[in-house]
PDB file of C-alpha atoms in Angstrom:
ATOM      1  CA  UNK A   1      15.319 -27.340  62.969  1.00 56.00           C
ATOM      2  CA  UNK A   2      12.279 -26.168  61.605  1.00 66.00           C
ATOM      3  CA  UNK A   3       9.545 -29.104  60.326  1.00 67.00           C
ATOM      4  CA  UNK A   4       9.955 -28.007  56.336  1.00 62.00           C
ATOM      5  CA  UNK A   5      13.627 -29.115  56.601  1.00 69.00           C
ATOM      6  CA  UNK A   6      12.751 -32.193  59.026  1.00 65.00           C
ATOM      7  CA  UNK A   7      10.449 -33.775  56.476  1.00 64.00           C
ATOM      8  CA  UNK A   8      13.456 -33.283  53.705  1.00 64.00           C
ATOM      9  CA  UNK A   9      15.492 -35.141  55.347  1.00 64.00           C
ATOM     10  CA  UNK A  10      13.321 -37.374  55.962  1.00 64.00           C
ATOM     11  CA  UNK A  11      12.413 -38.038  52.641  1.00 62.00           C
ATOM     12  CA  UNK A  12      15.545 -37.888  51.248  1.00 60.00           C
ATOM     13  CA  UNK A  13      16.414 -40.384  53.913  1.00 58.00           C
ATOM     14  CA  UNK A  14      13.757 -42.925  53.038  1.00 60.00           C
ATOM     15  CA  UNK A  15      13.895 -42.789  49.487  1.00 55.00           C
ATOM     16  CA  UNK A  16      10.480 -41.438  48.993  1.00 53.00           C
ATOM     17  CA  UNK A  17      10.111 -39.437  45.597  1.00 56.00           C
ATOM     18  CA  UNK A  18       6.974 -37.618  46.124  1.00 56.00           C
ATOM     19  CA  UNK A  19       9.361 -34.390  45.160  1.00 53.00           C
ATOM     20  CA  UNK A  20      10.586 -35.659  41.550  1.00 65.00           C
ATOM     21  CA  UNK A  21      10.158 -33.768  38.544  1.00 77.00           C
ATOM     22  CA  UNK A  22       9.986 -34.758  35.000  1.00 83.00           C
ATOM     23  CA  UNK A  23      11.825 -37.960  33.711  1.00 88.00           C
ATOM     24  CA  UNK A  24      14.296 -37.541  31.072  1.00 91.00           C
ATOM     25  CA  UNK A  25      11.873 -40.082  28.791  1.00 93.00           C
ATOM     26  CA  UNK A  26       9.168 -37.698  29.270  1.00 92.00           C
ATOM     27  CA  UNK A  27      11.509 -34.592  28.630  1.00 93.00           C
ATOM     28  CA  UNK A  28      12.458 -36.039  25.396  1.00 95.00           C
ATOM     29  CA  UNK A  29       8.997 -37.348  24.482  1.00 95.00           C
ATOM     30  CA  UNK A  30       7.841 -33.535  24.697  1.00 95.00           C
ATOM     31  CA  UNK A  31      10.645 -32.695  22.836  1.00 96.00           C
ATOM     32  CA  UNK A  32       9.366 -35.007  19.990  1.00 96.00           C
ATOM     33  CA  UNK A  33       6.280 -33.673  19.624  1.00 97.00           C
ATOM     34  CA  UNK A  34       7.137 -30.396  19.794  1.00 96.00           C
ATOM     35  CA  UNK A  35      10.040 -31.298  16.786  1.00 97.00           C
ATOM     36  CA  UNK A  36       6.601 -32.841  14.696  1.00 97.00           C
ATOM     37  CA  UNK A  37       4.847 -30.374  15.158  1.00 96.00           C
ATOM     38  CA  UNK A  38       7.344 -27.261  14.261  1.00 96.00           C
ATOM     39  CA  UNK A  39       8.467 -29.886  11.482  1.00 96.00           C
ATOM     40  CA  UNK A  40       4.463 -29.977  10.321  1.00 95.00           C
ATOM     41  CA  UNK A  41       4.537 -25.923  10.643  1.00 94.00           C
ATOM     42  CA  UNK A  42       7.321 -25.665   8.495  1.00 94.00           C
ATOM     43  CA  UNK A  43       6.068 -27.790   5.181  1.00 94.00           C
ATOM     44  CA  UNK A  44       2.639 -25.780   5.553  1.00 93.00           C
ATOM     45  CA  UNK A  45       4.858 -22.568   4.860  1.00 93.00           C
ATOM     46  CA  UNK A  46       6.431 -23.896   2.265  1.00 91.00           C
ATOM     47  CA  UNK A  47       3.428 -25.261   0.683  1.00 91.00           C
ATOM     48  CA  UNK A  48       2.182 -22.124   0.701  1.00 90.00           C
ATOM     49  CA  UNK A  49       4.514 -19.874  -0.306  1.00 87.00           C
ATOM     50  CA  UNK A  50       5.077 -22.659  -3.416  1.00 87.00           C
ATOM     51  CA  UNK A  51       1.117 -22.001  -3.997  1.00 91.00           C
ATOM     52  CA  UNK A  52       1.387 -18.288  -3.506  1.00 92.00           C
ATOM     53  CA  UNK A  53       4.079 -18.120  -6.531  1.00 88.00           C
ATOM     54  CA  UNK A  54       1.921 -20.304  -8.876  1.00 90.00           C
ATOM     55  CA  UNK A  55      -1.170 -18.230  -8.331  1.00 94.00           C
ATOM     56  CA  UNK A  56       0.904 -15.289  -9.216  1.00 91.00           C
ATOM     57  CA  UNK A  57       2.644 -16.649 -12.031  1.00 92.00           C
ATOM     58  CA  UNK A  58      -1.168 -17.942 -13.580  1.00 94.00           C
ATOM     59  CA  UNK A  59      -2.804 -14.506 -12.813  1.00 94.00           C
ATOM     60  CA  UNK A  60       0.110 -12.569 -14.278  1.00 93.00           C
ATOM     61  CA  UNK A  61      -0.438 -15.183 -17.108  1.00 94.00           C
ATOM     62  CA  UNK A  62      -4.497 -14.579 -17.648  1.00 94.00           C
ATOM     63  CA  UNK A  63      -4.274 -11.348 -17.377  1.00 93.00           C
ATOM     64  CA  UNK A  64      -1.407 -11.080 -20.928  1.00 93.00           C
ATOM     65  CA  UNK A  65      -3.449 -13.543 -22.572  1.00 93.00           C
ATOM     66  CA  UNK A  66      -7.106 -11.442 -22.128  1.00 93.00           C
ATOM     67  CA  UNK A  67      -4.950  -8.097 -23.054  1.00 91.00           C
ATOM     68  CA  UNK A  68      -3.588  -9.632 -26.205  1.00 89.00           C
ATOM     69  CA  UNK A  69      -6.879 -10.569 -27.306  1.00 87.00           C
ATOM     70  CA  UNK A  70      -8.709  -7.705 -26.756  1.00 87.00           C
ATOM     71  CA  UNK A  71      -5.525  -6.140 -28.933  1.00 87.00           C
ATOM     72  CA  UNK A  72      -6.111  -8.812 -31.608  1.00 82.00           C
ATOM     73  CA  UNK A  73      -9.627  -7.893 -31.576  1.00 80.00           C
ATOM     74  CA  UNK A  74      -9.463  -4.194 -31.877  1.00 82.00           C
ATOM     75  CA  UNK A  75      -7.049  -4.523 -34.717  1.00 78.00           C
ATOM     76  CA  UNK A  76      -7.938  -5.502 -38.328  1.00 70.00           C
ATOM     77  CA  UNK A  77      -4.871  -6.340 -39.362  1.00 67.00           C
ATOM     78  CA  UNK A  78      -5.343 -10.102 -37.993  1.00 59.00           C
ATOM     79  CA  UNK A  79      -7.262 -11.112 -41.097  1.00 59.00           C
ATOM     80  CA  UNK A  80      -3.720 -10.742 -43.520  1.00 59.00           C
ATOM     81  CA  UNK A  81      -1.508 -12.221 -40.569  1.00 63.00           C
ATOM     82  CA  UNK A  82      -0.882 -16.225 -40.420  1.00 72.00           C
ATOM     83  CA  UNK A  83      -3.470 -18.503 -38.839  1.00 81.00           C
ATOM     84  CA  UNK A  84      -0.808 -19.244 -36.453  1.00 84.00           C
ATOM     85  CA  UNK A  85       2.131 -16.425 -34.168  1.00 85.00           C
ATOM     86  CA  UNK A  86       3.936 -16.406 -31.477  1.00 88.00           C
ATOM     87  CA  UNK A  87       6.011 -14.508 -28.872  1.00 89.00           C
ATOM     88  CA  UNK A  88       6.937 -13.511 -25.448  1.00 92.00           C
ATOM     89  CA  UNK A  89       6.064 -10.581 -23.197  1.00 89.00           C
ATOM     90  CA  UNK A  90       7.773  -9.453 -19.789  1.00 88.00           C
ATOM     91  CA  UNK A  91       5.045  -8.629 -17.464  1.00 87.00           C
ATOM     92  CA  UNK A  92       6.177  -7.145 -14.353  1.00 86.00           C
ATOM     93  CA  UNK A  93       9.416  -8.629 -14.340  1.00 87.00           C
ATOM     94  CA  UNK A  94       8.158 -11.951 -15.246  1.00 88.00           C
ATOM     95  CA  UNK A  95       8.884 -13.841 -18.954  1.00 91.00           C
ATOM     96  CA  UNK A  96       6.214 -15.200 -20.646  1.00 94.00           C
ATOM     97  CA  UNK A  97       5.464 -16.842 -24.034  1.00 93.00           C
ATOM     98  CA  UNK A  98       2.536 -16.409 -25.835  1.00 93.00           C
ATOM     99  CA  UNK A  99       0.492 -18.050 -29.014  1.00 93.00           C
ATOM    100  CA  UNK A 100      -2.551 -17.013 -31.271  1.00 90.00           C
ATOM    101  CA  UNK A 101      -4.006 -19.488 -32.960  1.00 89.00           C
ATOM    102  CA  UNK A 102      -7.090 -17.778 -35.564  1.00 85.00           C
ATOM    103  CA  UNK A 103      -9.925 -20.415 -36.490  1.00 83.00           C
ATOM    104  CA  UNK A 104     -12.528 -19.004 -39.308  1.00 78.00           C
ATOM    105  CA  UNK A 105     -16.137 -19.906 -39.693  1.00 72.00           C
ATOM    106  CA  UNK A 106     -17.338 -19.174 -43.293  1.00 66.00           C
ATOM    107  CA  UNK A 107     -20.605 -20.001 -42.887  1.00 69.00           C
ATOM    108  CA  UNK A 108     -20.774 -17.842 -39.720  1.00 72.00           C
ATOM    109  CA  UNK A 109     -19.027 -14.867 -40.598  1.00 79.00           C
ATOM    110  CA  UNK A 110     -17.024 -15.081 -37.359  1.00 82.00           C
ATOM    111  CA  UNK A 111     -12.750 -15.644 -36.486  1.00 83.00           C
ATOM    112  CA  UNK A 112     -11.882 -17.179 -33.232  1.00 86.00           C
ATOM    113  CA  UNK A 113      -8.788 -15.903 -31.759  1.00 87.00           C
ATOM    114  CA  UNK A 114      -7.397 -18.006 -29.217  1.00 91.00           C
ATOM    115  CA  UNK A 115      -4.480 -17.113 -27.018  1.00 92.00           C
ATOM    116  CA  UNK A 116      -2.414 -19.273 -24.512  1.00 95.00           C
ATOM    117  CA  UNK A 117       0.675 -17.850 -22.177  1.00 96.00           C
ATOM    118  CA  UNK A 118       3.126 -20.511 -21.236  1.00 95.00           C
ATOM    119  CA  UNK A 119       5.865 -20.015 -18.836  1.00 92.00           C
ATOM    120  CA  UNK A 120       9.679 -20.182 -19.681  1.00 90.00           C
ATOM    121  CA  UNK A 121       9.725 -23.774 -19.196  1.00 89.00           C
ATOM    122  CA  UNK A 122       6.626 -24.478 -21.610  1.00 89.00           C
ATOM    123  CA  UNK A 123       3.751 -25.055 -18.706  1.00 91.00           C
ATOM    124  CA  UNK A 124       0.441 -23.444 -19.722  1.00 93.00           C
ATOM    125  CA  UNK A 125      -0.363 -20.673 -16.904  1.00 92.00           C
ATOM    126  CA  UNK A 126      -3.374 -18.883 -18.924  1.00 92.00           C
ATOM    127  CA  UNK A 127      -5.971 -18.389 -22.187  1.00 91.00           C
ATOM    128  CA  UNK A 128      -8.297 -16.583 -23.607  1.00 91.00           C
ATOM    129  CA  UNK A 129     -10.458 -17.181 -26.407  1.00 90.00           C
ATOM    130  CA  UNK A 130     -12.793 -13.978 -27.967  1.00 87.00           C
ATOM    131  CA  UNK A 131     -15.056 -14.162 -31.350  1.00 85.00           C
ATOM    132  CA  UNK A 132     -15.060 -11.586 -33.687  1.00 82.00           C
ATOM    133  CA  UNK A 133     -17.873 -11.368 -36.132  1.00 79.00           C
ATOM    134  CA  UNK A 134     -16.890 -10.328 -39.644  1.00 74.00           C
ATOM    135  CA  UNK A 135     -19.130  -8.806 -42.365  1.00 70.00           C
ATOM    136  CA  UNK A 136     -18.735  -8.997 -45.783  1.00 62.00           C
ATOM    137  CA  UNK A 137     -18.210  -6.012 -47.950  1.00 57.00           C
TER     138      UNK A 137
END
């Protein structure tokens, strides 16, 4: 017999465990860790992909409310409108509500026009708020 398969036997003879492997405890310790950490992976993806949507929806949101007033303060029809409108706007794909509140200053010949976008569910995703100086005629 060659000496490689001598000193099995021997070994396996004696009881000697100098050639063990891994022990099912630490196996399944691995395994736990590696479960935390792939469980840890997974709520970062979600996080993000929840903050990735948000950021969408608010940009989407800022960008109706600065184009509606810049519209509001090109027009001059504002001044014979209600202090107070409303609506909603799609926006690629998306629904969104909008309101314009107008504030005059007398004594500065100026109108605030404010403008906040809301989602469907009422949450305020944007504003914008411009000045318009009036003069008298």
């Amino acid at each position: 017999m060659r000496k490689v398969e001598k000193d099995r036997i021997k070994i396996l003879a004696t009881g000697n465990k100098t050639l063990s492997g891994f022990t099912i405890i630490e196996i399944l310790v691995a395994f736990f860790i590696l479960a935390i950490a792939a469980l840890a992976f997974s709520s970062l993806i979600t996080d993000s992909s929840r903050s990735i949507n948000l950021i969408e929806e608010r940009f989407l949101a800022n960008n109706i409310a600065e184009n509606l007033a810049l519209k509001n303060l090109v027009k001059d029809d504002y001044l014979t409108s209600s202090q107070y409108d409303e609506g909603e706007e799609t926006f690629l794909g998306m629904p969104f509500i909008w309101e314009r509140e107008l504030a005059t200053s007398v004594e500065r010949n100026r109108i605030e026009i404010e403008i906040k976008v809301f989602s469907e569910n009422g949450d305020l995703l944007g504003k914008s708020k411009v000045f318009k100086e009036v003069f008298a005629q």
